[in-house]
Coordinates of C-alpha atoms and ligand atoms in Angstrom, one line a residue:
X393 CA 159.6 -76.0 -26.8
X394 CA 156.5 -76.2 -28.9
X395 CA 154.8 -73.5 -26.9
X396 CA 157.8 -71.3 -27.3
X397 CA 157.7 -71.7 -31.0
X398 CA 154.0 -70.7 -31.1
X399 CA 154.6 -67.7 -28.9
X400 CA 157.6 -66.7 -31.1
X401 CA 155.5 -67.1 -34.3
X402 CA 152.7 -64.9 -32.8
X403 CA 155.2 -62.3 -31.8
X404 CA 156.9 -62.2 -35.1
X405 CA 153.6 -62.0 -36.8
X406 CA 152.4 -59.2 -34.7
X407 CA 155.3 -57.0 -35.5
X408 CA 155.7 -58.1 -39.1
X409 CA 152.1 -57.5 -40.0
X410 CA 152.5 -53.8 -39.3
X411 CA 154.5 -51.7 -41.7
X412 CA 156.8 -50.4 -39.0
X413 CA 159.2 -52.5 -36.9
X414 CA 159.1 -52.2 -33.2
X415 CA 162.7 -52.1 -32.2
X416 CA 164.0 -49.5 -34.6
X417 CA 163.6 -45.8 -33.7
X418 CA 160.5 -43.8 -34.7
X419 CA 160.6 -40.3 -36.2
X420 CA 157.3 -38.4 -36.3
X421 CA 156.5 -35.5 -38.6
X422 CA 153.4 -33.4 -39.3
X423 CA 153.6 -31.7 -42.6
X424 CA 151.0 -29.2 -43.7
X425 CA 150.9 -28.5 -47.4
X426 CA 149.7 -25.1 -48.5
X427 CA 150.0 -22.6 -51.4
X428 CA 152.2 -19.6 -50.7
X429 CA 154.2 -17.0 -52.5
X430 CA 157.7 -17.9 -53.8
X431 CA 160.1 -16.1 -56.2
X432 CA 162.6 -18.7 -57.4
X433 CA 163.3 -16.7 -60.6
X434 CA 162.9 -13.3 -59.1
X435 CA 159.2 -12.7 -59.8
X436 CA 156.6 -13.8 -57.4
X437 CA 154.5 -16.9 -58.2
X438 CA 152.3 -19.4 -56.3
X439 CA 154.3 -22.3 -54.9
X440 CA 153.5 -25.4 -53.0
X441 CA 155.0 -25.2 -49.5
X442 CA 155.4 -27.8 -46.7
X443 CA 155.2 -26.3 -43.3
X444 CA 155.6 -22.9 -45.0
X445 CA 158.9 -23.9 -46.7
X446 CA 160.0 -24.2 -50.2
X447 CA 161.8 -26.5 -50.8
X448 CA 160.1 -28.6 -48.1
X449 CA 161.8 -29.6 -44.9
X450 CA 164.8 -31.8 -45.2
X451 CA 163.9 -35.2 -43.8
X452 CA 167.0 -36.6 -42.1
X453 CA 166.9 -40.1 -40.7
X454 CA 169.0 -43.2 -40.1
X455 CA 169.0 -46.6 -41.7
X456 CA 165.9 -48.7 -40.6
X457 CA 164.2 -45.8 -38.9
X458 CA 160.4 -45.9 -38.8
X459 CA 159.2 -42.7 -40.5
X460 CA 155.7 -41.5 -39.6
X461 CA 154.6 -38.5 -41.6
X462 CA 151.1 -37.0 -41.2
X463 CA 150.5 -35.1 -44.4
X464 CA 147.7 -32.5 -44.2
X465 CA 146.5 -31.3 -47.5
X466 CA 145.5 -27.6 -47.5
X467 CA 145.6 -27.2 -51.3
X468 CA 142.5 -27.0 -53.5
X469 CA 143.5 -30.2 -55.3
X470 CA 144.2 -33.8 -54.2
X471 CA 147.8 -34.4 -53.2
X472 CA 150.3 -37.2 -52.6
X473 CA 154.0 -37.3 -51.8
X474 CA 156.2 -40.1 -53.1
X475 CA 159.5 -41.0 -51.6
X476 CA 161.9 -41.2 -54.5
X477 CA 164.3 -44.1 -54.0
X478 CA 163.0 -45.2 -50.7
X479 CA 162.3 -48.9 -51.3
X480 CA 159.2 -49.4 -49.1
X481 CA 160.1 -53.0 -48.5
X482 CA 156.9 -55.2 -48.6
X483 CA 155.0 -52.0 -48.5
X484 CA 154.0 -50.5 -51.8
X485 CA 151.0 -49.2 -49.8
X486 CA 153.1 -46.3 -48.8
X487 CA 154.7 -45.5 -52.1
X488 CA 152.5 -42.4 -52.7
X489 CA 151.8 -42.7 -56.4
X490 CA 148.3 -42.8 -57.9
X491 CA 148.6 -46.5 -58.8
X492 CA 149.1 -47.4 -55.1
X493 CA 147.4 -44.7 -53.1
X494 CA 144.2 -42.7 -53.3
X495 CA 145.2 -39.0 -53.3
X496 CA 144.7 -37.0 -50.1
X497 CA 141.6 -34.8 -50.7
X498 CA 141.7 -31.1 -49.9
X499 CA 141.4 -30.4 -46.2
X500 CA 142.2 -33.9 -45.3
X501 CA 145.2 -35.9 -44.2
X502 CA 147.0 -39.2 -44.5
X503 CA 149.7 -40.6 -42.3
X504 CA 152.5 -42.4 -44.1
X505 CA 154.3 -45.2 -42.2
X506 CA 157.4 -46.7 -43.6
X507 CA 160.9 -47.8 -42.8
X508 CA 164.2 -46.7 -44.5
X509 CA 165.1 -50.4 -44.5
X510 CA 168.8 -51.2 -45.3
X511 CA 169.4 -47.9 -47.1
X512 CA 172.0 -45.2 -46.7
X513 CA 172.2 -42.3 -49.1
X514 CA 170.8 -39.3 -50.8
X515 CA 167.1 -39.3 -51.8
X516 CA 164.2 -36.9 -52.3
X517 CA 160.4 -36.7 -52.0
X518 CA 158.1 -34.8 -54.3
X519 CA 154.3 -34.5 -55.1
X520 CA 153.3 -37.1 -57.5
X521 CA 149.8 -35.9 -58.6
X522 CA 149.4 -33.9 -61.8
X523 CA 152.1 -31.3 -62.4
X524 CA 152.2 -30.2 -58.8
X525 CA 155.9 -31.0 -58.6
X526 CA 156.5 -28.0 -60.9
X527 CA 155.3 -25.7 -58.1
X528 CA 157.5 -27.2 -55.4
X529 CA 156.4 -29.5 -52.6
X530 CA 159.7 -31.4 -52.9
X531 CA 162.5 -31.8 -50.5
X532 CA 165.6 -33.8 -49.5
X533 CA 165.5 -37.1 -47.8
X534 CA 168.9 -38.1 -46.4
X535 CA 169.4 -41.5 -44.8
X536 CA 172.5 -41.6 -42.6
X537 CA 174.3 -44.8 -41.5
X538 CA 173.8 -46.3 -38.1
X539 CA 176.7 -45.7 -35.7
X540 CA 177.9 -49.3 -36.0
X541 CA 178.0 -49.3 -39.8
X542 CA 181.2 -47.7 -41.3
X543 CA 181.0 -45.8 -44.6
X544 CA 184.0 -45.7 -46.8
X545 CA 185.0 -42.1 -46.1
X546 CA 186.0 -40.1 -43.0
X547 CA 183.3 -38.1 -41.3
X548 CA 182.9 -34.9 -43.4
X549 CA 183.2 -31.5 -41.7
X550 CA 179.7 -30.6 -42.9
X551 CA 176.9 -31.8 -45.1
X552 CA 175.2 -29.6 -47.7
X553 CA 172.2 -30.5 -49.7
X554 CA 171.5 -29.0 -53.2
X555 CA 168.2 -29.6 -54.9
X556 CA 168.6 -28.4 -58.4
X557 CA 166.2 -28.3 -61.3
X558 CA 164.7 -26.5 -64.2
X559 CA 161.8 -24.2 -63.4
X560 CA 158.8 -22.7 -65.1
X561 CA 157.1 -19.4 -64.3
X562 CA 153.8 -21.0 -65.2
X563 CA 151.7 -22.5 -62.4
X564 CA 151.3 -26.2 -62.1
X565 CA 147.7 -25.9 -63.2
X566 CA 148.7 -23.9 -66.3
X567 CA 151.3 -26.5 -67.2
X568 CA 148.8 -29.3 -66.6
X569 CA 146.3 -27.5 -68.9
X570 CA 149.0 -27.2 -71.6
X571 CA 149.5 -30.9 -71.4
X572 CA 145.8 -31.7 -71.2
X573 CA 145.2 -29.6 -74.3
X574 CA 147.6 -31.7 -76.3
X575 CA 150.8 -29.6 -76.3
X576 CA 154.2 -30.5 -75.0
X577 CA 156.0 -28.3 -72.5
X578 CA 158.0 -25.4 -73.7
X579 CA 161.6 -24.9 -72.7
X580 CA 162.0 -24.1 -69.0
X581 CA 162.4 -20.5 -67.9
X582 CA 165.4 -21.1 -65.6
X583 CA 167.4 -23.3 -63.4
X584 CA 167.2 -23.1 -59.6
X585 CA 169.2 -24.3 -56.6
X586 CA 167.3 -24.9 -53.3
X587 CA 164.4 -22.8 -54.5
X588 CA 166.4 -19.8 -55.6
X589 CA 168.7 -18.6 -58.4
X590 CA 171.7 -18.6 -56.2
X591 CA 173.1 -20.3 -53.1
X592 CA 175.9 -19.7 -50.6
X593 CA 178.0 -22.2 -48.7
X594 CA 180.5 -21.3 -46.0
X595 CA 183.4 -23.6 -45.2
X596 CA 186.8 -23.6 -43.6
X597 CA 190.0 -23.9 -45.6
X598 CA 191.5 -27.4 -45.4
X599 CA 188.2 -29.0 -44.4
X600 CA 186.2 -31.6 -46.4
X601 CA 182.5 -31.2 -47.0
X602 CA 179.8 -33.6 -48.2
X603 CA 177.6 -32.1 -51.0
X604 CA 174.4 -34.0 -51.8
X605 CA 173.0 -33.1 -55.2
X606 CA 169.6 -34.1 -56.6
X607 CA 168.1 -33.2 -60.0
X608 CA 164.5 -32.3 -59.0
X609 CA 163.6 -30.7 -62.4
X610 CA 161.0 -31.8 -64.9
X611 CA 162.9 -32.2 -68.1
X612 CA 166.5 -31.2 -68.2
X613 CA 169.8 -33.0 -67.4
X614 CA 172.3 -30.8 -65.6
X615 CA 176.1 -30.6 -65.1
X616 CA 177.6 -29.6 -61.7
X617 CA 181.0 -28.1 -61.0
X618 CA 182.9 -26.0 -58.5
X619 CA 185.5 -23.5 -59.7
X620 CA 189.0 -24.7 -58.9
X621 CA 187.9 -27.8 -56.9
X622 CA 187.7 -31.5 -57.6
X623 CA 184.6 -33.5 -56.8
X624 CA 185.2 -36.9 -55.3
X625 CA 182.2 -39.1 -56.0
X626 CA 181.2 -41.2 -53.0
X627 CA 177.6 -42.2 -53.4
X628 CA 175.0 -42.6 -56.1
X629 CA 171.4 -43.1 -54.9
X630 CA 172.4 -45.3 -52.0
X631 CA 175.4 -47.1 -53.5
X632 CA 178.9 -46.3 -52.3
X633 CA 181.1 -45.8 -55.4
X634 CA 184.7 -46.1 -56.2
X635 CA 185.9 -42.7 -55.1
X636 CA 187.0 -41.2 -58.5
X637 CA 187.5 -37.5 -58.8
X638 CA 185.8 -35.3 -61.4
X639 CA 186.0 -31.7 -62.7
X640 CA 182.2 -31.9 -63.2
X641 CA 179.4 -34.3 -63.0
X642 CA 176.2 -34.9 -65.0
X643 CA 173.0 -35.5 -63.1
X644 CA 169.9 -36.4 -65.0
X645 CA 166.3 -35.8 -64.0
X646 CA 165.3 -37.7 -60.9
X647 CA 168.8 -38.8 -60.0
X648 CA 170.9 -38.0 -56.9
X649 CA 174.6 -38.3 -56.0
X650 CA 177.0 -37.1 -53.4
X651 CA 180.5 -35.9 -53.5
X652 CA 183.3 -34.8 -51.1
X653 CA 184.9 -31.5 -51.7
X654 CA 188.1 -30.5 -49.9
X655 CA 188.6 -26.7 -49.5
X656 CA 192.3 -27.0 -50.6
X657 CA 192.6 -23.8 -52.6
X658 CA 193.7 -20.2 -51.8
X659 CA 191.2 -18.5 -49.4
X660 CA 188.7 -16.7 -51.6
X661 CA 185.2 -17.3 -53.0
X662 CA 184.5 -19.8 -55.8
X663 CA 181.7 -20.3 -58.2
X664 CA 179.4 -23.3 -57.8
X665 CA 177.9 -23.9 -61.2
X666 CA 174.9 -25.8 -62.6
X667 CA 174.1 -25.7 -66.3
X668 CA 171.7 -27.6 -68.5
X669 CA 172.9 -30.5 -70.8
X670 CA 171.9 -31.4 -74.3
X671 CA 169.9 -28.2 -74.7
X672 CA 170.3 -25.6 -77.5
X673 CA 169.9 -22.7 -75.1
X674 CA 172.0 -23.4 -72.0
X675 CA 170.5 -22.3 -68.7
X676 CA 172.9 -21.7 -65.8
X677 CA 172.6 -21.2 -62.1
X678 CA 175.5 -20.2 -59.9
X679 CA 176.2 -20.3 -56.2
X680 CA 179.1 -19.3 -54.0
X681 CA 181.5 -21.5 -52.1
X682 CA 182.9 -19.1 -49.5
X683 CA 186.1 -19.9 -47.5
X684 CA 185.5 -18.5 -44.0
X685 CA 188.9 -16.8 -44.2
X686 CA 188.3 -15.3 -47.6
X687 CA 188.4 -11.6 -48.2
X688 CA 188.0 -11.8 -52.0
X689 CA 184.8 -12.2 -53.9
X690 CA 184.4 -14.6 -56.7
X691 CA 186.5 -13.8 -59.8
X692 CA 187.4 -15.1 -63.2
X693 CA 185.1 -16.6 -65.7
X694 CA 182.4 -19.0 -64.6
X695 CA 184.0 -22.4 -65.3
X696 CA 182.8 -23.9 -68.5
X697 CA 181.2 -27.3 -68.6
X698 CA 180.0 -29.7 -71.3
X699 CA 176.9 -28.7 -73.0
X700 CA 176.0 -30.9 -76.0
X701 CA 178.7 -33.6 -75.7
X702 CA 176.7 -36.8 -75.4
X703 CA 179.7 -39.2 -75.6
X704 CA 181.4 -37.3 -72.8
X705 CA 178.4 -38.1 -70.6
X706 CA 178.3 -41.8 -71.6
X707 CA 182.0 -42.1 -70.9
X708 CA 181.6 -40.5 -67.5
X709 CA 178.6 -42.7 -66.6
X710 CA 180.7 -45.8 -67.3
X711 CA 183.2 -44.7 -64.7
X712 CA 180.6 -44.9 -61.9
X713 CA 181.4 -48.2 -60.2
X714 CA 180.3 -49.9 -57.0
X715 CA 182.9 -50.1 -54.3
X716 CA 182.6 -53.9 -53.6
X717 CA 184.6 -53.8 -50.4
X718 CA 182.7 -50.9 -48.8
X719 CA 180.7 -52.2 -45.9
X720 CA 177.4 -50.4 -45.9
X721 CA 173.8 -51.0 -46.4
X722 CA 173.5 -53.3 -49.4
X723 CA 171.3 -52.8 -52.4
X724 CA 169.9 -56.2 -51.6
X725 CA 170.4 -58.3 -48.5
X726 CA 171.5 -61.5 -50.1
X727 CA 172.9 -62.9 -53.2
X728 CA 173.6 -59.5 -54.7
X729 CA 177.4 -59.5 -54.9
X730 CA 177.4 -61.9 -57.8
X731 CA 174.5 -60.2 -59.7
X732 CA 176.4 -61.0 -62.9
X733 CA 176.0 -64.7 -62.6
X734 CA 172.4 -64.9 -61.6
X735 CA 170.3 -66.5 -64.4
X736 CA 167.7 -64.2 -65.9
X737 CA 164.0 -65.2 -65.5
X738 CA 163.0 -62.7 -68.1
X739 CA 164.3 -60.0 -70.4
X740 CA 162.1 -57.2 -71.5
X741 CA 162.6 -54.3 -73.9
X742 CA 160.9 -51.0 -73.3
X743 CA 160.9 -48.5 -76.1
X744 CA 159.7 -44.9 -75.5
X745 CA 157.8 -42.9 -78.1
X746 CA 156.0 -39.6 -78.3
X747 CA 153.0 -40.3 -80.5
X748 CA 150.3 -37.8 -81.5
X749 CA 146.9 -39.4 -80.5
X750 CA 143.8 -37.8 -81.8
X751 CA 146.0 -34.8 -82.6
X752 CA 147.2 -34.5 -79.0
X753 CA 150.7 -35.1 -77.7
X754 CA 151.0 -38.3 -75.7
X755 CA 154.0 -40.3 -74.5
X756 CA 154.1 -44.1 -74.6
X757 CA 156.1 -47.1 -73.7
X758 CA 156.0 -50.1 -76.0
X759 CA 153.2 -48.4 -77.9
X760 CA 150.9 -48.0 -74.8
X761 CA 150.2 -44.6 -73.4
X762 CA 149.2 -45.2 -69.8
X763 CA 145.9 -43.8 -68.5
X764 CA 145.4 -43.6 -64.8
X765 CA 142.1 -44.9 -63.6
X766 CA 140.2 -43.4 -60.6
X767 CA 141.0 -46.5 -58.6
X768 CA 144.6 -47.2 -57.5
X769 CA 145.7 -50.4 -59.2
X770 CA 147.0 -51.8 -55.9
X771 CA 143.6 -51.4 -54.3
X772 CA 141.8 -52.9 -57.2
X773 CA 144.2 -55.9 -57.0
X774 CA 143.7 -56.2 -53.3
X775 CA 139.9 -56.1 -53.4
X776 CA 139.7 -58.0 -56.7
X777 CA 137.9 -55.2 -58.4
X778 CA 137.6 -55.9 -62.2
X779 CA 138.0 -53.6 -65.1
X780 CA 140.5 -51.2 -63.6
X781 CA 143.7 -52.4 -65.3
X782 CA 144.7 -55.1 -67.8
X783 CA 147.2 -57.8 -66.8
X784 CA 150.2 -58.1 -69.1
X785 CA 148.7 -55.9 -71.8
X786 CA 152.0 -54.3 -72.7
X787 CA 153.2 -55.8 -76.0
X788 CA 156.7 -56.9 -75.1
X789 CA 158.7 -56.7 -77.3
X790 CA 157.0 -53.7 -78.8
X791 CA 154.9 -54.5 -81.8
X792 CA 155.7 -51.2 -83.6
X793 CA 152.0 -50.6 -84.4
X794 CA 150.0 -47.5 -83.7
X795 CA 150.0 -46.3 -80.1
X796 CA 147.0 -47.1 -78.0
X797 CA 145.8 -45.9 -74.6
X798 CA 145.8 -48.5 -71.8
X799 CA 146.4 -49.4 -68.2
X800 CA 148.8 -52.3 -68.2
X801 CA 150.2 -54.1 -65.2
X802 CA 153.0 -56.5 -66.0
X803 CA 153.2 -59.6 -63.7
X804 CA 156.4 -61.0 -62.3
X805 CA 157.1 -63.7 -59.7
X806 CA 158.6 -62.7 -56.5
X807 CA 162.4 -63.2 -56.7
X808 CA 162.5 -63.2 -60.5
X809 CA 165.8 -61.8 -61.6
X810 CA 165.2 -59.8 -64.8
X811 CA 166.9 -57.7 -67.4
X812 CA 165.2 -54.5 -68.7
X813 CA 166.6 -52.8 -71.8
X814 CA 165.4 -49.3 -72.3
X815 CA 165.5 -48.5 -76.0
X816 CA 165.4 -44.8 -76.8
X817 CA 163.7 -44.3 -80.1
X818 CA 163.8 -40.5 -79.8
X819 CA 166.6 -38.0 -80.3
X820 CA 166.3 -36.7 -76.8
X821 CA 167.7 -38.0 -73.5
X822 CA 165.3 -40.0 -71.3
X823 CA 165.4 -41.0 -67.7
X824 CA 163.5 -44.0 -66.2
X825 CA 162.7 -44.8 -62.6
X826 CA 161.5 -47.9 -60.9
X827 CA 159.8 -47.6 -57.5
X828 CA 160.4 -50.2 -54.8
X829 CA 163.9 -51.1 -56.1
X830 CA 167.3 -50.2 -57.1
X831 CA 168.9 -51.9 -60.1
X832 CA 172.3 -52.6 -61.6
X833 CA 173.0 -50.4 -64.6
X834 CA 175.1 -52.8 -66.6
X835 CA 175.5 -50.8 -69.8
X836 CA 174.8 -47.8 -71.9
X837 CA 175.2 -47.5 -75.7
X838 CA 174.0 -46.0 -78.9
X839 CA 171.8 -47.4 -81.7
X840 CA 169.7 -50.5 -81.4
X841 CA 170.3 -52.9 -78.5
X842 CA 171.0 -56.5 -79.6
X843 CA 171.7 -59.7 -77.6
X844 CA 175.3 -59.6 -78.6
X845 CA 175.7 -56.5 -76.5
X846 CA 175.3 -58.6 -73.3
X847 CA 178.9 -59.6 -73.7
X848 CA 179.9 -56.0 -73.0
X849 CA 177.8 -55.6 -69.8
X850 CA 179.5 -54.7 -66.6
X851 CA 178.7 -57.8 -64.6
X852 CA 181.1 -57.1 -61.8
X853 CA 180.8 -53.6 -60.2
X854 CA 178.0 -51.7 -61.8
X855 CA 176.3 -49.1 -59.6
X856 CA 172.9 -50.0 -58.2
X857 CA 170.5 -47.0 -58.4
X858 CA 166.9 -46.2 -58.9
X859 CA 166.9 -43.9 -61.9
X860 CA 168.8 -44.5 -65.2
X861 CA 169.4 -42.1 -68.1
X862 CA 169.0 -43.4 -71.7
X863 CA 171.0 -41.4 -74.2
X864 CA 169.4 -40.0 -77.4
X865 CA 168.8 -42.9 -79.9
X866 CA 170.6 -45.1 -77.5
X867 CA 169.9 -47.9 -75.0
X868 CA 170.5 -48.6 -71.3
X869 CA 170.4 -52.0 -69.7
X870 CA 169.6 -52.8 -66.1
X871 CA 169.4 -56.0 -64.0
X872 CA 166.8 -56.1 -61.2
X873 CA 166.3 -58.7 -58.5
X874 CA 162.5 -58.6 -57.9
X875 CA 162.7 -59.3 -54.2
X876 CA 160.1 -56.7 -53.1
X877 CA 156.5 -57.8 -53.4
X878 CA 154.0 -55.2 -54.4
X879 CA 152.7 -53.0 -57.1
X880 CA 155.4 -50.7 -58.4
X881 CA 155.5 -47.8 -60.8
X882 CA 158.0 -48.0 -63.7
X883 CA 158.0 -44.5 -65.3
X884 CA 159.7 -41.7 -67.1
X885 CA 161.2 -39.4 -64.5
X886 CA 160.5 -36.5 -66.9
X887 CA 157.2 -35.5 -65.3
X888 CA 155.3 -34.3 -68.4
X889 CA 156.1 -37.6 -70.1
X890 CA 155.0 -39.5 -67.0
X891 CA 151.8 -37.4 -66.8
X892 CA 151.0 -38.0 -70.5
X893 CA 151.4 -41.8 -70.3
X894 CA 155.0 -42.9 -70.3
X895 CA 154.7 -45.2 -67.4
X896 CA 153.1 -48.5 -66.3
X897 CA 153.1 -50.7 -63.2
X898 CA 154.6 -54.1 -62.4
X899 CA 153.2 -56.5 -59.9
X900 CA 155.7 -58.6 -58.1
X901 CA 153.9 -61.4 -56.3
X902 CA 153.7 -64.9 -55.1
X903 CA 150.6 -66.9 -54.4
X904 CA 151.8 -67.8 -50.9
X905 CA 150.3 -65.1 -48.7
X906 CA 152.7 -64.2 -45.9
X907 CA 153.6 -61.2 -43.8
X908 CA 157.2 -62.0 -44.5
X909 CA 156.5 -61.2 -48.2
X910 CA 154.1 -58.2 -47.9
X911 CA 152.3 -56.2 -45.3
X912 CA 148.6 -55.9 -45.2
X913 CA 146.7 -52.9 -46.4
X914 CA 147.2 -50.3 -43.6
X915 CA 144.1 -49.6 -41.5
X916 CA 144.2 -45.8 -42.3
X917 CA 144.4 -46.4 -46.1
X918 CA 142.3 -43.8 -48.0
X919 CA 139.7 -45.3 -50.4
X920 CA 138.5 -43.8 -53.7
X921 CA 137.0 -44.8 -57.0
X922 CA 135.7 -48.4 -57.1
X923 CA 137.5 -49.1 -53.8
X924 CA 134.9 -47.1 -51.8
X925 CA 132.9 -49.4 -49.6
X926 CA 135.6 -52.0 -49.4
X927 CA 137.0 -52.2 -45.9
X928 CA 140.7 -52.3 -45.1
Ligands
NAG1083 C1 144.8 -37.7 -39.8 O1 145.4 -37.2 -38.7 C2 145.0 -37.7 -37.4 C3 145.7 -37.1 -36.3 O2 145.7 -35.7 -36.4 C4 145.3 -39.2 -37.4 O3 144.7 -39.8 -36.2 C5 144.6 -39.9 -38.6 O4 145.0 -41.3 -38.6 C6 145.1 -39.3 -39.9 N1 144.4 -39.9 -41.0 C7 144.9 -40.7 -41.8 C8 144.1 -41.3 -42.9 O5 146.1 -41.1 -41.7
NAG1084 C1 186.3 -48.9 -51.0 O1 185.9 -49.1 -49.7 C2 186.9 -49.4 -48.8 C3 186.3 -49.9 -47.5 O2 185.7 -48.9 -46.8 C4 187.9 -48.3 -48.7 O3 188.9 -48.6 -47.8 C5 188.4 -48.0 -50.1 O4 189.2 -46.8 -50.0 C6 187.3 -47.8 -51.1 N1 187.9 -47.8 -52.4 C7 187.8 -46.8 -53.3 C8 188.6 -46.9 -54.6 O5 187.0 -45.9 -53.2

C-alpha cells in the first residue's frame, strides 16, 4: 500500500512537473514568421506573415489538447506570440508577453508548450512585442469541445471565422516611432476582415452556420451585422451564453464572440457589415453572405448600425448572460457557480489616464505608467534578481498625484477572490484584459463607481470573459477567482496604450512550492537581460 502510494506520487509528479499532460492528445506546429507583401487596404505594404499567411494559420484544437508550437523568428526584430484568452493553467511561462518571456531573437526559435485546459471557445493569438500586431502576425485559435461534452446548440452546418480590426497603412516600425516620439496614434486608415477589405461566405438556404468574430484591431470598437438576418449569440470568450438574438452586436478591442446564423431568407446575396463605434468618422467594411442557390447580387442599402450611441451598447452588454445549465467547460473547475456569494479578499480600483510626461504622451493606470525592463518579471522573480520591478508599488486606490514611471507587480495570494473596478476617467472607451484568467463582468455604468453600486451587480449569471470594455467616463466591475498561480499581465487591450504604459503585472502565489500549483521553468526557456547566466 505504502509502496503504491510512493509510486503513484512519483508518477503524478513526473507528469505534473511538465507543462503538458501525458494522456491528452498532442498537436504539433512549426510556424515561421517572416515579412511579406500584403495589401489589406488595396495598396501594398509590408506585413508579418506566419508560414506565408496573413492572417496567420487558424489553430484548431480540442479542450485539454497539448499544443506544441515551434515559432521560428525570421524578422529583423525580437518576436513573441501571446495566446489571447488561453489560460495557461499553472504555466505563465508560456504566456508570451515581455513580462513572462524573453523575446525570440531574429533567426532564432522558441517552442511553446501549453494545454487548452478546460476551455471551449473562440480565441486569438497575436504578436505582443512593440507594435508588431499592427502589421499582422495574428490569427484565430478555436478550441472545440471533446466528443463527450455536449454544447448547448446543435452541430452547425459550417464554421466561419472573422478576424476584424482597424488598420493603418503605416508600418509597425513607423507606428512605434510615432509613439516613442511622444505622439498618440492618428485615426486608423480602414477596417479589415480576415486581412482584406471584403470577405465572402457561401452557405445553403435553410442551414445554420457558426460565425466566430474577434476584434483584432488596435483602438476601435466595432459593430457587426448581417443584412436581413438575426444573430443568435452562443458564446463569449469561452462562456456559453443565453441564446438571445440580435440585429447587430458590439465587439470591443481584444474581444471575441460567436453567433449562429440561419440562412432563412430568400435566396440572394446579403451584406455582412462591420463599422466602427464611438468614432466621429465611421469606417465600414463589408462582406458577402452568398446563398448557394442565389442568382441575385447584394442589393439595397448597407444596413445601418449604431455609431455613437453609448447607452445602446451598455444595454446590450447587460443582456449577455451565462447559461447556467449549459454543460461545457467551466470558467473555473470548482466553486464558480455561486461566484456571487464568495467573500472578497480584496477590492481594487484601477483608473486609466493619458498623462503627458516630459512633454510626451504616455498612458497610465493608477498614476503609474509601466516601463518594461530588459528582464522578464517572471524570470526575475524566479531567480530572485533584484531591481527589476517593485512589489506593490501601484497606489491603490489611485492617489491622484502626478503620473510617474514604474514597474509595479501587485501581489495576491493563490485562491484570493477579488473585485476589480475599472474607473474610466477619460471620455473614450477602454478595454482591459487579464492574462491567465477569465472573470465575471458583474456591472457596467457611468460616472464614478461607489460601494453602493455593488447592490446592482449581477451576482447570478454574469458572463465570464477575458476582456472587458469600460465606457467613456464610466466604470466596469469584475470578480476574479485567483486560482492560477503565476505572473500575469493586466493591460489595456488597446495596443498603443499598452505599449506606452497602461499595464502592469499581478503575481498570484503561495509560499507552498508544489507542482500542483505551478510548473517549473521550462528547460528551453530563453534567457535575456539580468537572467542571462541563470540556469533553468
Ligand atoms: C528550436 O527548434 C528546435 C527544433 O528545430 C528545438 O529542438 C529547440 O528546442 C527549439 N528551441 C527552443 C528554445 O525551443
Ligand atoms: C442553456 O443550455 C441548455 C442545456 O444545454 C439548453 O437546453 C438551453 O436551451 C440553453 N438556454 C438558453 C436560453 O440558451
